[in-house]
Amino acid sequence: MRIAVTGSSGLIGRALVSSLRADGHEVLRLVRRPARAGDEVEWDPGRRYVDTAGLAGSDAVVHLAGAGVGDHRWTEAYKREIRDSRVLGTAAVAEAVASLDAPPRTLVVGTGVGYYGDTGDRAVDEDAPPGTGFLADVCRAWEAAAAPAEEAGIRTVYARTGLVVSRHGGAWGRLFPVFRAGLGGPLGGGRQYWSHIALHDHIAALRHLLETGGLSGPVNLTAPEPVTQREVAAAMGRVLRRPAVLPVPAAALRLVLGEFAGDVLGSQRVLPRRLLESGFVFAFPGIEDAVRAALR
């Protein structure tokens, strides 16, 4: 297939592009500057601009771009950047593909399990209503921005992603050095659920979404066995052979992270019902499996 990808320089985007090209697919990378190579297409999400001529002939588009949620303290300015980078970027891509004479068959929009808010001990799947809070509001607006693609008849999938287990980036990329140093432990009370997914499984799931024509709408990309943060810490300790018992007080997290600490300390027990029902098989379903895979 000919597949266009935004966010191709990020953790997930790099891995997806590499995987697709290894299997002979043609990949176009959307870049925020004039295109300099044959596989590049210029776009500017802030101006809602995409070089539609460069997208011509694409079979699918995977939209992964957006400002990192945990990259900076949540000032009001950075919260606007988080929201605008997702909403304006998604609107730009959706409007661009909808305007093509021969639009791609599929648009996959990478969103997040933040859509569900804090679910506590309650397990939720794709039928659950949206939650409350900043990230839940962002996710609702994020998905709504793809409406032009849906209205144009393009199969649109919302890949609601959990915490990706990788030592090369994302939230887990910050955890590995801490646990290697023997300083890791449960965050807050440690009873909150973390819905994780191994990077390998995440890339395989994205490809499954591209190849499974019957899937549209929200699909949770999380491992089938959500675990508590205390279990995450224990698994990290076992795999890295380091102590992982020192709890990080909630007050300390709030001091360091500000408003974002509320989401770190929140609980999201999210199940990938639609992914499993569509026949997807996880290679690393358990937390210890995922951590070991991240080290290979």
PDB file of C-alpha atoms in Angstrom:
ATOM      1  CA  MET A   1       0.000   0.000   0.000  1.00  0.00           C
ATOM      2  CA  ARG A   2       0.906   3.679  -0.260  1.00  0.00           C
ATOM      3  CA  ILE A   3       0.563   5.047   3.263  1.00  0.00           C
ATOM      4  CA  ALA A   4       1.059   8.617   4.518  1.00  0.00           C
ATOM      5  CA  VAL A   5       2.155   9.117   8.137  1.00  0.00           C
ATOM      6  CA  THR A   6       2.232  12.215  10.342  1.00  0.00           C
ATOM      7  CA  GLY A   7       4.415  12.191  13.446  1.00  0.00           C
ATOM      8  CA  SER A   8       6.934   9.954  11.670  1.00  0.00           C
ATOM      9  CA  SER A   9       9.820  11.286  13.776  1.00  0.00           C
ATOM     10  CA  GLY A  10       8.208  10.253  17.066  1.00  0.00           C
ATOM     11  CA  LEU A  11       8.593   7.005  18.984  1.00  0.00           C
ATOM     12  CA  ILE A  12       5.597   5.274  17.408  1.00  0.00           C
ATOM     13  CA  GLY A  13       5.915   6.926  14.002  1.00  0.00           C
ATOM     14  CA  ARG A  14       9.534   5.837  13.521  1.00  0.00           C
ATOM     15  CA  ALA A  15       8.720   2.251  14.434  1.00  0.00           C
ATOM     16  CA  LEU A  16       5.626   2.175  12.198  1.00  0.00           C
ATOM     17  CA  VAL A  17       7.449   3.595   9.173  1.00  0.00           C
ATOM     18  CA  SER A  18      10.267   1.083   9.620  1.00  0.00           C
ATOM     19  CA  SER A  19       7.812  -1.813   9.929  1.00  0.00           C
ATOM     20  CA  LEU A  20       5.787  -0.806   6.863  1.00  0.00           C
ATOM     21  CA  ARG A  21       8.837  -0.257   4.675  1.00  0.00           C
ATOM     22  CA  ALA A  22      10.354  -3.555   5.752  1.00  0.00           C
ATOM     23  CA  ASP A  23       7.296  -5.277   4.256  1.00  0.00           C
ATOM     24  CA  GLY A  24       7.487  -3.365   0.982  1.00  0.00           C
ATOM     25  CA  HIS A  25       4.864  -0.668   1.548  1.00  0.00           C
ATOM     26  CA  GLU A  26       5.494   2.827   0.192  1.00  0.00           C
ATOM     27  CA  VAL A  27       5.477   5.379   3.020  1.00  0.00           C
ATOM     28  CA  LEU A  28       5.048   9.140   2.706  1.00  0.00           C
ATOM     29  CA  ARG A  29       6.144  11.255   5.668  1.00  0.00           C
ATOM     30  CA  LEU A  30       4.344  14.535   6.383  1.00  0.00           C
ATOM     31  CA  VAL A  31       6.936  17.130   7.432  1.00  0.00           C
ATOM     32  CA  ARG A  32       6.519  20.691   8.759  1.00  0.00           C
ATOM     33  CA  ARG A  33       8.797  22.314   6.178  1.00  0.00           C
ATOM     34  CA  PRO A  34       9.126  22.280   2.389  1.00  0.00           C
ATOM     35  CA  ALA A  35       9.520  18.710   1.124  1.00  0.00           C
ATOM     36  CA  ARG A  36      13.140  17.824   0.322  1.00  0.00           C
ATOM     37  CA  ALA A  37      12.785  14.179  -0.686  1.00  0.00           C
ATOM     38  CA  GLY A  38      10.433  12.102  -2.770  1.00  0.00           C
ATOM     39  CA  ASP A  39       8.887  10.485   0.295  1.00  0.00           C
ATOM     40  CA  GLU A  40       8.034  13.811   2.004  1.00  0.00           C
ATOM     41  CA  VAL A  41       4.820  15.859   1.920  1.00  0.00           C
ATOM     42  CA  GLU A  42       4.685  19.348   3.417  1.00  0.00           C
ATOM     43  CA  TRP A  43       2.060  20.236   5.978  1.00  0.00           C
ATOM     44  CA  ASP A  44       1.462  22.924   8.607  1.00  0.00           C
ATOM     45  CA  PRO A  45      -1.084  21.874  11.248  1.00  0.00           C
ATOM     46  CA  GLY A  46      -1.211  25.353  12.763  1.00  0.00           C
ATOM     47  CA  ARG A  47      -2.462  26.744   9.452  1.00  0.00           C
ATOM     48  CA  ARG A  48      -4.490  23.599   8.715  1.00  0.00           C
ATOM     49  CA  TYR A  49      -2.499  23.199   5.517  1.00  0.00           C
ATOM     50  CA  VAL A  50      -1.544  19.974   3.755  1.00  0.00           C
ATOM     51  CA  ASP A  51      -0.005  19.665   0.289  1.00  0.00           C
ATOM     52  CA  THR A  52      -2.853  17.570  -1.077  1.00  0.00           C
ATOM     53  CA  ALA A  53      -1.018  16.914  -4.348  1.00  0.00           C
ATOM     54  CA  GLY A  54       1.544  14.973  -2.350  1.00  0.00           C
ATOM     55  CA  LEU A  55      -1.165  12.775  -0.822  1.00  0.00           C
ATOM     56  CA  ALA A  56      -2.655  11.810  -4.183  1.00  0.00           C
ATOM     57  CA  GLY A  57      -2.751   8.075  -4.685  1.00  0.00           C
ATOM     58  CA  SER A  58      -2.504   7.214  -0.993  1.00  0.00           C
ATOM     59  CA  ASP A  59      -4.381   4.130   0.183  1.00  0.00           C
ATOM     60  CA  ALA A  60      -4.315   5.144   3.845  1.00  0.00           C
ATOM     61  CA  VAL A  61      -3.202   7.892   6.213  1.00  0.00           C
ATOM     62  CA  VAL A  62      -2.004   7.336   9.787  1.00  0.00           C
ATOM     63  CA  HIS A  63      -2.129  10.522  11.852  1.00  0.00           C
ATOM     64  CA  LEU A  64       0.118  10.341  14.939  1.00  0.00           C
ATOM     65  CA  ALA A  65       1.372  13.923  15.364  1.00  0.00           C
ATOM     66  CA  GLY A  66       0.822  15.945  18.546  1.00  0.00           C
ATOM     67  CA  ALA A  67       2.723  17.732  21.305  1.00  0.00           C
ATOM     68  CA  GLY A  68       3.946  15.417  24.066  1.00  0.00           C
ATOM     69  CA  VAL A  69       1.580  15.295  27.030  1.00  0.00           C
ATOM     70  CA  GLY A  70       4.332  14.730  29.584  1.00  0.00           C
ATOM     71  CA  ASP A  71       7.101  16.754  27.935  1.00  0.00           C
ATOM     72  CA  HIS A  72       6.526  19.997  29.855  1.00  0.00           C
ATOM     73  CA  ARG A  73       4.779  21.285  32.934  1.00  0.00           C
ATOM     74  CA  TRP A  74       1.140  22.047  32.164  1.00  0.00           C
ATOM     75  CA  THR A  75       1.050  25.821  31.993  1.00  0.00           C
ATOM     76  CA  GLU A  76      -2.005  27.322  30.328  1.00  0.00           C
ATOM     77  CA  ALA A  77       0.126  28.017  27.251  1.00  0.00           C
ATOM     78  CA  TYR A  78       1.343  24.425  27.022  1.00  0.00           C
ATOM     79  CA  LYS A  79      -2.163  23.058  27.532  1.00  0.00           C
ATOM     80  CA  ARG A  80      -3.232  25.124  24.519  1.00  0.00           C
ATOM     81  CA  GLU A  81      -0.337  23.621  22.560  1.00  0.00           C
ATOM     82  CA  ILE A  82      -1.388  20.094  23.531  1.00  0.00           C
ATOM     83  CA  ARG A  83      -4.956  20.747  22.429  1.00  0.00           C
ATOM     84  CA  ASP A  84      -4.213  22.769  19.281  1.00  0.00           C
ATOM     85  CA  SER A  85      -1.536  20.379  18.010  1.00  0.00           C
ATOM     86  CA  ARG A  86      -4.082  17.568  18.087  1.00  0.00           C
ATOM     87  CA  VAL A  87      -7.303  19.290  17.104  1.00  0.00           C
ATOM     88  CA  LEU A  88      -5.907  21.559  14.383  1.00  0.00           C
ATOM     89  CA  GLY A  89      -3.630  18.832  13.062  1.00  0.00           C
ATOM     90  CA  THR A  90      -6.454  16.301  12.847  1.00  0.00           C
ATOM     91  CA  ALA A  91      -8.739  18.851  11.169  1.00  0.00           C
ATOM     92  CA  ALA A  92      -6.013  19.634   8.604  1.00  0.00           C
ATOM     93  CA  VAL A  93      -5.518  15.967   7.723  1.00  0.00           C
ATOM     94  CA  ALA A  94      -9.235  15.142   7.659  1.00  0.00           C
ATOM     95  CA  GLU A  95     -10.074  18.130   5.459  1.00  0.00           C
ATOM     96  CA  ALA A  96      -7.176  17.328   3.120  1.00  0.00           C
ATOM     97  CA  VAL A  97      -8.101  13.690   2.539  1.00  0.00           C
ATOM     98  CA  ALA A  98     -11.799  14.568   2.183  1.00  0.00           C
ATOM     99  CA  SER A  99     -10.958  17.072  -0.566  1.00  0.00           C
ATOM    100  CA  LEU A 100      -9.133  14.572  -2.790  1.00  0.00           C
ATOM    101  CA  ASP A 101     -10.839  13.365  -5.964  1.00  0.00           C
ATOM    102  CA  ALA A 102      -9.746   9.842  -5.052  1.00  0.00           C
ATOM    103  CA  PRO A 103      -9.454   9.871  -1.242  1.00  0.00           C
ATOM    104  CA  PRO A 104      -7.628   7.154   0.706  1.00  0.00           C
ATOM    105  CA  ARG A 105      -9.769   4.277   1.890  1.00  0.00           C
ATOM    106  CA  THR A 106      -8.636   4.559   5.508  1.00  0.00           C
ATOM    107  CA  LEU A 107      -7.685   7.212   8.061  1.00  0.00           C
ATOM    108  CA  VAL A 108      -6.264   6.054  11.390  1.00  0.00           C
ATOM    109  CA  VAL A 109      -6.141   8.809  14.017  1.00  0.00           C
ATOM    110  CA  GLY A 110      -3.940   8.037  17.023  1.00  0.00           C
ATOM    111  CA  THR A 111      -5.824   9.329  20.066  1.00  0.00           C
ATOM    112  CA  GLY A 112      -5.618   8.220  23.711  1.00  0.00           C
ATOM    113  CA  VAL A 113      -7.294   6.362  26.550  1.00  0.00           C
ATOM    114  CA  GLY A 114      -7.412   9.745  28.275  1.00  0.00           C
ATOM    115  CA  TYR A 115     -10.830   9.862  26.591  1.00  0.00           C
ATOM    116  CA  TYR A 116     -12.259   7.810  29.475  1.00  0.00           C
ATOM    117  CA  GLY A 117     -10.933   9.979  32.300  1.00  0.00           C
ATOM    118  CA  ASP A 118     -10.276   8.356  35.687  1.00  0.00           C
ATOM    119  CA  THR A 119     -12.139   5.020  35.737  1.00  0.00           C
ATOM    120  CA  GLY A 120     -10.936   3.863  39.154  1.00  0.00           C
ATOM    121  CA  ASP A 121     -11.296   0.075  39.517  1.00  0.00           C
ATOM    122  CA  ARG A 122     -14.030  -0.033  36.849  1.00  0.00           C
ATOM    123  CA  ALA A 123     -13.034  -1.763  33.613  1.00  0.00           C
ATOM    124  CA  VAL A 124     -14.156   0.092  30.473  1.00  0.00           C
ATOM    125  CA  ASP A 125     -14.178  -0.683  26.763  1.00  0.00           C
ATOM    126  CA  GLU A 126     -15.039   1.306  23.642  1.00  0.00           C
ATOM    127  CA  ASP A 127     -18.718   1.586  24.620  1.00  0.00           C
ATOM    128  CA  ALA A 128     -17.900   3.635  27.726  1.00  0.00           C
ATOM    129  CA  PRO A 129     -18.823   7.341  27.684  1.00  0.00           C
ATOM    130  CA  PRO A 130     -16.147  10.051  27.789  1.00  0.00           C
ATOM    131  CA  GLY A 131     -14.764  11.004  31.156  1.00  0.00           C
ATOM    132  CA  THR A 132     -14.021  14.411  32.625  1.00  0.00           C
ATOM    133  CA  GLY A 133     -10.851  16.458  32.880  1.00  0.00           C
ATOM    134  CA  PHE A 134      -8.430  18.170  30.534  1.00  0.00           C
ATOM    135  CA  LEU A 135      -7.244  15.107  28.608  1.00  0.00           C
ATOM    136  CA  ALA A 136     -10.766  13.721  28.239  1.00  0.00           C
ATOM    137  CA  ASP A 137     -11.885  17.061  26.793  1.00  0.00           C
ATOM    138  CA  VAL A 138      -8.905  17.112  24.419  1.00  0.00           C
ATOM    139  CA  CYS A 139      -9.613  13.560  23.221  1.00  0.00           C
ATOM    140  CA  ARG A 140     -13.261  14.363  22.484  1.00  0.00           C
ATOM    141  CA  ALA A 141     -12.317  17.447  20.435  1.00  0.00           C
ATOM    142  CA  TRP A 142      -9.463  15.505  18.801  1.00  0.00           C
ATOM    143  CA  GLU A 143     -11.754  12.780  17.495  1.00  0.00           C
ATOM    144  CA  ALA A 144     -14.498  15.227  16.521  1.00  0.00           C
ATOM    145  CA  ALA A 145     -12.001  17.070  14.305  1.00  0.00           C
ATOM    146  CA  ALA A 146     -11.849  14.026  12.000  1.00  0.00           C
ATOM    147  CA  ALA A 147     -15.524  14.453  11.029  1.00  0.00           C
ATOM    148  CA  PRO A 148     -14.774  15.673   7.456  1.00  0.00           C
ATOM    149  CA  ALA A 149     -13.103  12.348   6.668  1.00  0.00           C
ATOM    150  CA  GLU A 150     -16.003  10.311   8.039  1.00  0.00           C
ATOM    151  CA  GLU A 151     -18.503  12.470   6.158  1.00  0.00           C
ATOM    152  CA  ALA A 152     -16.543  11.853   2.940  1.00  0.00           C
ATOM    153  CA  GLY A 153     -17.023   8.103   3.399  1.00  0.00           C
ATOM    154  CA  ILE A 154     -13.452   7.370   4.479  1.00  0.00           C
ATOM    155  CA  ARG A 155     -13.161   4.512   6.970  1.00  0.00           C
ATOM    156  CA  THR A 156     -11.959   6.385  10.059  1.00  0.00           C
ATOM    157  CA  VAL A 157     -10.483   4.598  13.072  1.00  0.00           C
ATOM    158  CA  TYR A 158      -9.635   6.201  16.411  1.00  0.00           C
ATOM    159  CA  ALA A 159      -6.721   4.294  17.936  1.00  0.00           C
ATOM    160  CA  ARG A 160      -7.112   5.095  21.648  1.00  0.00           C
ATOM    161  CA  THR A 161      -3.638   4.304  22.896  1.00  0.00           C
ATOM    162  CA  GLY A 162      -2.485   3.423  26.396  1.00  0.00           C
ATOM    163  CA  LEU A 163       1.010   3.828  27.862  1.00  0.00           C
ATOM    164  CA  VAL A 164       3.493   2.417  25.350  1.00  0.00           C
ATOM    165  CA  VAL A 165       6.215   0.312  26.973  1.00  0.00           C
ATOM    166  CA  SER A 166       9.508   1.306  25.356  1.00  0.00           C
ATOM    167  CA  ARG A 167      12.915   2.316  26.673  1.00  0.00           C
ATOM    168  CA  HIS A 168      13.390   4.707  23.744  1.00  0.00           C
ATOM    169  CA  GLY A 169      10.784   7.339  24.580  1.00  0.00           C
ATOM    170  CA  GLY A 170       7.423   8.204  26.026  1.00  0.00           C
ATOM    171  CA  ALA A 171       6.537   7.876  29.697  1.00  0.00           C
ATOM    172  CA  TRP A 172       8.213   4.487  29.980  1.00  0.00           C
ATOM    173  CA  GLY A 173      11.416   5.831  28.504  1.00  0.00           C
ATOM    174  CA  ARG A 174      11.682   8.003  31.608  1.00  0.00           C
ATOM    175  CA  LEU A 175      10.907   5.127  33.965  1.00  0.00           C
ATOM    176  CA  PHE A 176      13.684   2.766  32.837  1.00  0.00           C
ATOM    177  CA  PRO A 177      16.649   4.924  33.999  1.00  0.00           C
ATOM    178  CA  VAL A 178      14.980   5.534  37.365  1.00  0.00           C
ATOM    179  CA  PHE A 179      14.366   1.833  37.978  1.00  0.00           C
ATOM    180  CA  ARG A 180      17.829   0.877  36.701  1.00  0.00           C
ATOM    181  CA  ALA A 181      19.253   3.171  39.373  1.00  0.00           C
ATOM    182  CA  GLY A 182      17.235   1.331  42.038  1.00  0.00           C
ATOM    183  CA  LEU A 183      15.118   4.412  42.718  1.00  0.00           C
ATOM    184  CA  GLY A 184      11.851   3.178  41.248  1.00  0.00           C
ATOM    185  CA  GLY A 185       8.721   2.300  43.144  1.00  0.00           C
ATOM    186  CA  PRO A 186       4.945   2.692  43.211  1.00  0.00           C
ATOM    187  CA  LEU A 187       3.608   6.167  42.438  1.00  0.00           C
ATOM    188  CA  GLY A 188       1.241   7.530  45.052  1.00  0.00           C
ATOM    189  CA  GLY A 189      -0.730   4.698  46.598  1.00  0.00           C
ATOM    190  CA  GLY A 190       0.156   2.350  43.722  1.00  0.00           C
ATOM    191  CA  ARG A 191      -3.432   1.091  43.432  1.00  0.00           C
ATOM    192  CA  GLN A 192      -4.230   2.999  40.240  1.00  0.00           C
ATOM    193  CA  TYR A 193      -4.504   0.993  37.030  1.00  0.00           C
ATOM    194  CA  TRP A 194      -2.152   1.644  34.122  1.00  0.00           C
ATOM    195  CA  SER A 195      -3.350   0.485  30.711  1.00  0.00           C
ATOM    196  CA  HIS A 196      -0.135  -0.323  28.900  1.00  0.00           C
ATOM    197  CA  ILE A 197       0.866  -1.862  25.574  1.00  0.00           C
ATOM    198  CA  ALA A 198       4.228  -3.134  24.314  1.00  0.00           C
ATOM    199  CA  LEU A 199       5.641  -1.068  21.445  1.00  0.00           C
ATOM    200  CA  HIS A 200       5.799  -4.208  19.285  1.00  0.00           C
ATOM    201  CA  ASP A 201       2.101  -4.893  19.884  1.00  0.00           C
ATOM    202  CA  HIS A 202       1.192  -1.258  19.304  1.00  0.00           C
ATOM    203  CA  ILE A 203       2.790  -1.255  15.852  1.00  0.00           C
ATOM    204  CA  ALA A 204       1.201  -4.612  15.038  1.00  0.00           C
ATOM    205  CA  ALA A 205      -2.176  -3.252  16.168  1.00  0.00           C
ATOM    206  CA  LEU A 206      -1.865  -0.147  13.987  1.00  0.00           C
ATOM    207  CA  ARG A 207      -1.118  -2.375  11.011  1.00  0.00           C
ATOM    208  CA  HIS A 208      -4.096  -4.547  11.950  1.00  0.00           C
ATOM    209  CA  LEU A 209      -6.303  -1.441  11.870  1.00  0.00           C
ATOM    210  CA  LEU A 210      -4.973  -0.566   8.414  1.00  0.00           C
ATOM    211  CA  GLU A 211      -5.624  -4.061   7.084  1.00  0.00           C
ATOM    212  CA  THR A 212      -8.979  -4.857   8.738  1.00  0.00           C
ATOM    213  CA  GLY A 213     -11.661  -3.233   6.621  1.00  0.00           C
ATOM    214  CA  GLY A 214     -14.497  -3.946   9.037  1.00  0.00           C
ATOM    215  CA  LEU A 215     -13.060  -1.798  11.828  1.00  0.00           C
ATOM    216  CA  SER A 216     -14.019   1.856  12.211  1.00  0.00           C
ATOM    217  CA  GLY A 217     -14.653   4.215  15.086  1.00  0.00           C
ATOM    218  CA  PRO A 218     -12.866   3.846  18.446  1.00  0.00           C
ATOM    219  CA  VAL A 219     -10.519   0.914  19.061  1.00  0.00           C
ATOM    220  CA  ASN A 220      -8.544   0.666  22.310  1.00  0.00           C
ATOM    221  CA  LEU A 221      -4.857  -0.128  21.822  1.00  0.00           C
ATOM    222  CA  THR A 222      -4.072  -1.480  25.265  1.00  0.00           C
ATOM    223  CA  ALA A 223      -2.894  -4.854  26.539  1.00  0.00           C
ATOM    224  CA  PRO A 224      -5.675  -7.234  27.615  1.00  0.00           C
ATOM    225  CA  GLU A 225      -4.432  -7.302  31.197  1.00  0.00           C
ATOM    226  CA  PRO A 226      -4.346  -3.807  32.773  1.00  0.00           C
ATOM    227  CA  VAL A 227      -2.316  -3.839  35.981  1.00  0.00           C
ATOM    228  CA  THR A 228      -1.939  -1.573  38.977  1.00  0.00           C
ATOM    229  CA  GLN A 229       0.997   0.774  39.259  1.00  0.00           C
ATOM    230  CA  ARG A 230       2.235  -1.316  42.182  1.00  0.00           C
ATOM    231  CA  GLU A 231       2.342  -4.337  39.855  1.00  0.00           C
ATOM    232  CA  VAL A 232       4.144  -2.246  37.231  1.00  0.00           C
ATOM    233  CA  ALA A 233       6.835  -1.318  39.774  1.00  0.00           C
ATOM    234  CA  ALA A 234       7.208  -4.941  40.884  1.00  0.00           C
ATOM    235  CA  ALA A 235       7.582  -6.145  37.280  1.00  0.00           C
ATOM    236  CA  MET A 236      10.179  -3.476  36.524  1.00  0.00           C
ATOM    237  CA  GLY A 237      12.115  -4.494  39.623  1.00  0.00           C
ATOM    238  CA  ARG A 238      12.049  -8.193  38.725  1.00  0.00           C
ATOM    239  CA  VAL A 239      13.139  -7.685  35.127  1.00  0.00           C
ATOM    240  CA  LEU A 240      15.869  -5.147  35.934  1.00  0.00           C
ATOM    241  CA  ARG A 241      16.872  -6.944  39.156  1.00  0.00           C
ATOM    242  CA  ARG A 242      16.679  -3.775  41.185  1.00  0.00           C
ATOM    243  CA  PRO A 243      14.752  -2.869  44.331  1.00  0.00           C
ATOM    244  CA  ALA A 244      11.424  -1.250  43.485  1.00  0.00           C
ATOM    245  CA  VAL A 245       9.679  -0.763  46.799  1.00  0.00           C
ATOM    246  CA  LEU A 246      10.223   2.917  47.639  1.00  0.00           C
ATOM    247  CA  PRO A 247       6.893   4.693  47.040  1.00  0.00           C
ATOM    248  CA  VAL A 248       6.883   8.128  45.433  1.00  0.00           C
ATOM    249  CA  PRO A 249       4.514  10.275  47.521  1.00  0.00           C
ATOM    250  CA  ALA A 250       1.592  11.848  45.702  1.00  0.00           C
ATOM    251  CA  ALA A 251       2.500  15.240  47.172  1.00  0.00           C
ATOM    252  CA  ALA A 252       5.992  15.040  45.634  1.00  0.00           C
ATOM    253  CA  LEU A 253       4.536  14.212  42.217  1.00  0.00           C
ATOM    254  CA  ARG A 254       2.174  17.178  42.417  1.00  0.00           C
ATOM    255  CA  LEU A 255       5.070  19.428  43.339  1.00  0.00           C
ATOM    256  CA  VAL A 256       7.175  18.264  40.383  1.00  0.00           C
ATOM    257  CA  LEU A 257       4.496  17.707  37.738  1.00  0.00           C
ATOM    258  CA  GLY A 258       1.811  20.202  38.698  1.00  0.00           C
ATOM    259  CA  GLU A 259      -1.604  19.525  37.152  1.00  0.00           C
ATOM    260  CA  PHE A 260      -0.283  16.590  35.098  1.00  0.00           C
ATOM    261  CA  ALA A 261       0.240  14.675  38.363  1.00  0.00           C
ATOM    262  CA  GLY A 262      -3.521  14.214  38.554  1.00  0.00           C
ATOM    263  CA  ASP A 263      -3.419  12.093  35.409  1.00  0.00           C
ATOM    264  CA  VAL A 264      -0.313  10.180  36.513  1.00  0.00           C
ATOM    265  CA  LEU A 265      -2.034   9.334  39.802  1.00  0.00           C
ATOM    266  CA  GLY A 266      -5.359   8.600  38.110  1.00  0.00           C
ATOM    267  CA  SER A 267      -6.574   5.102  37.300  1.00  0.00           C
ATOM    268  CA  GLN A 268      -7.537   3.840  33.850  1.00  0.00           C
ATOM    269  CA  ARG A 269      -8.574   0.212  33.524  1.00  0.00           C
ATOM    270  CA  VAL A 270      -9.147   0.061  29.760  1.00  0.00           C
ATOM    271  CA  LEU A 271      -9.840  -3.152  27.825  1.00  0.00           C
ATOM    272  CA  PRO A 272      -9.188  -3.719  24.077  1.00  0.00           C
ATOM    273  CA  ARG A 273     -12.520  -5.453  23.384  1.00  0.00           C
ATOM    274  CA  ARG A 274     -12.866  -4.487  19.707  1.00  0.00           C
ATOM    275  CA  LEU A 275      -9.238  -5.295  18.918  1.00  0.00           C
ATOM    276  CA  LEU A 276      -9.585  -8.798  20.389  1.00  0.00           C
ATOM    277  CA  GLU A 277     -12.970  -9.396  18.738  1.00  0.00           C
ATOM    278  CA  SER A 278     -11.437  -8.540  15.356  1.00  0.00           C
ATOM    279  CA  GLY A 279      -8.900 -11.351  15.730  1.00  0.00           C
ATOM    280  CA  PHE A 280      -5.810  -9.481  16.918  1.00  0.00           C
ATOM    281  CA  VAL A 281      -3.359 -11.573  18.960  1.00  0.00           C
ATOM    282  CA  PHE A 282      -0.976  -9.894  21.410  1.00  0.00           C
ATOM    283  CA  ALA A 283       2.637 -11.058  21.407  1.00  0.00           C
ATOM    284  CA  PHE A 284       3.320  -9.523  24.844  1.00  0.00           C
ATOM    285  CA  PRO A 285       0.022  -9.407  26.787  1.00  0.00           C
ATOM    286  CA  GLY A 286       1.453  -9.281  30.317  1.00  0.00           C
ATOM    287  CA  ILE A 287       3.328  -6.406  31.919  1.00  0.00           C
ATOM    288  CA  GLU A 288       6.479  -8.452  32.525  1.00  0.00           C
ATOM    289  CA  ASP A 289       6.375  -9.682  28.912  1.00  0.00           C
ATOM    290  CA  ALA A 290       6.127  -6.071  27.710  1.00  0.00           C
ATOM    291  CA  VAL A 291       9.011  -4.871  29.901  1.00  0.00           C
ATOM    292  CA  ARG A 292      11.264  -7.706  28.753  1.00  0.00           C
ATOM    293  CA  ALA A 293      10.364  -7.014  25.133  1.00  0.00           C
ATOM    294  CA  ALA A 294      11.334  -3.369  25.586  1.00  0.00           C
ATOM    295  CA  LEU A 295      14.851  -4.430  26.587  1.00  0.00           C
ATOM    296  CA  ARG A 296      15.380  -6.579  23.492  1.00  0.00           C
TER     297      ARG A 296
END
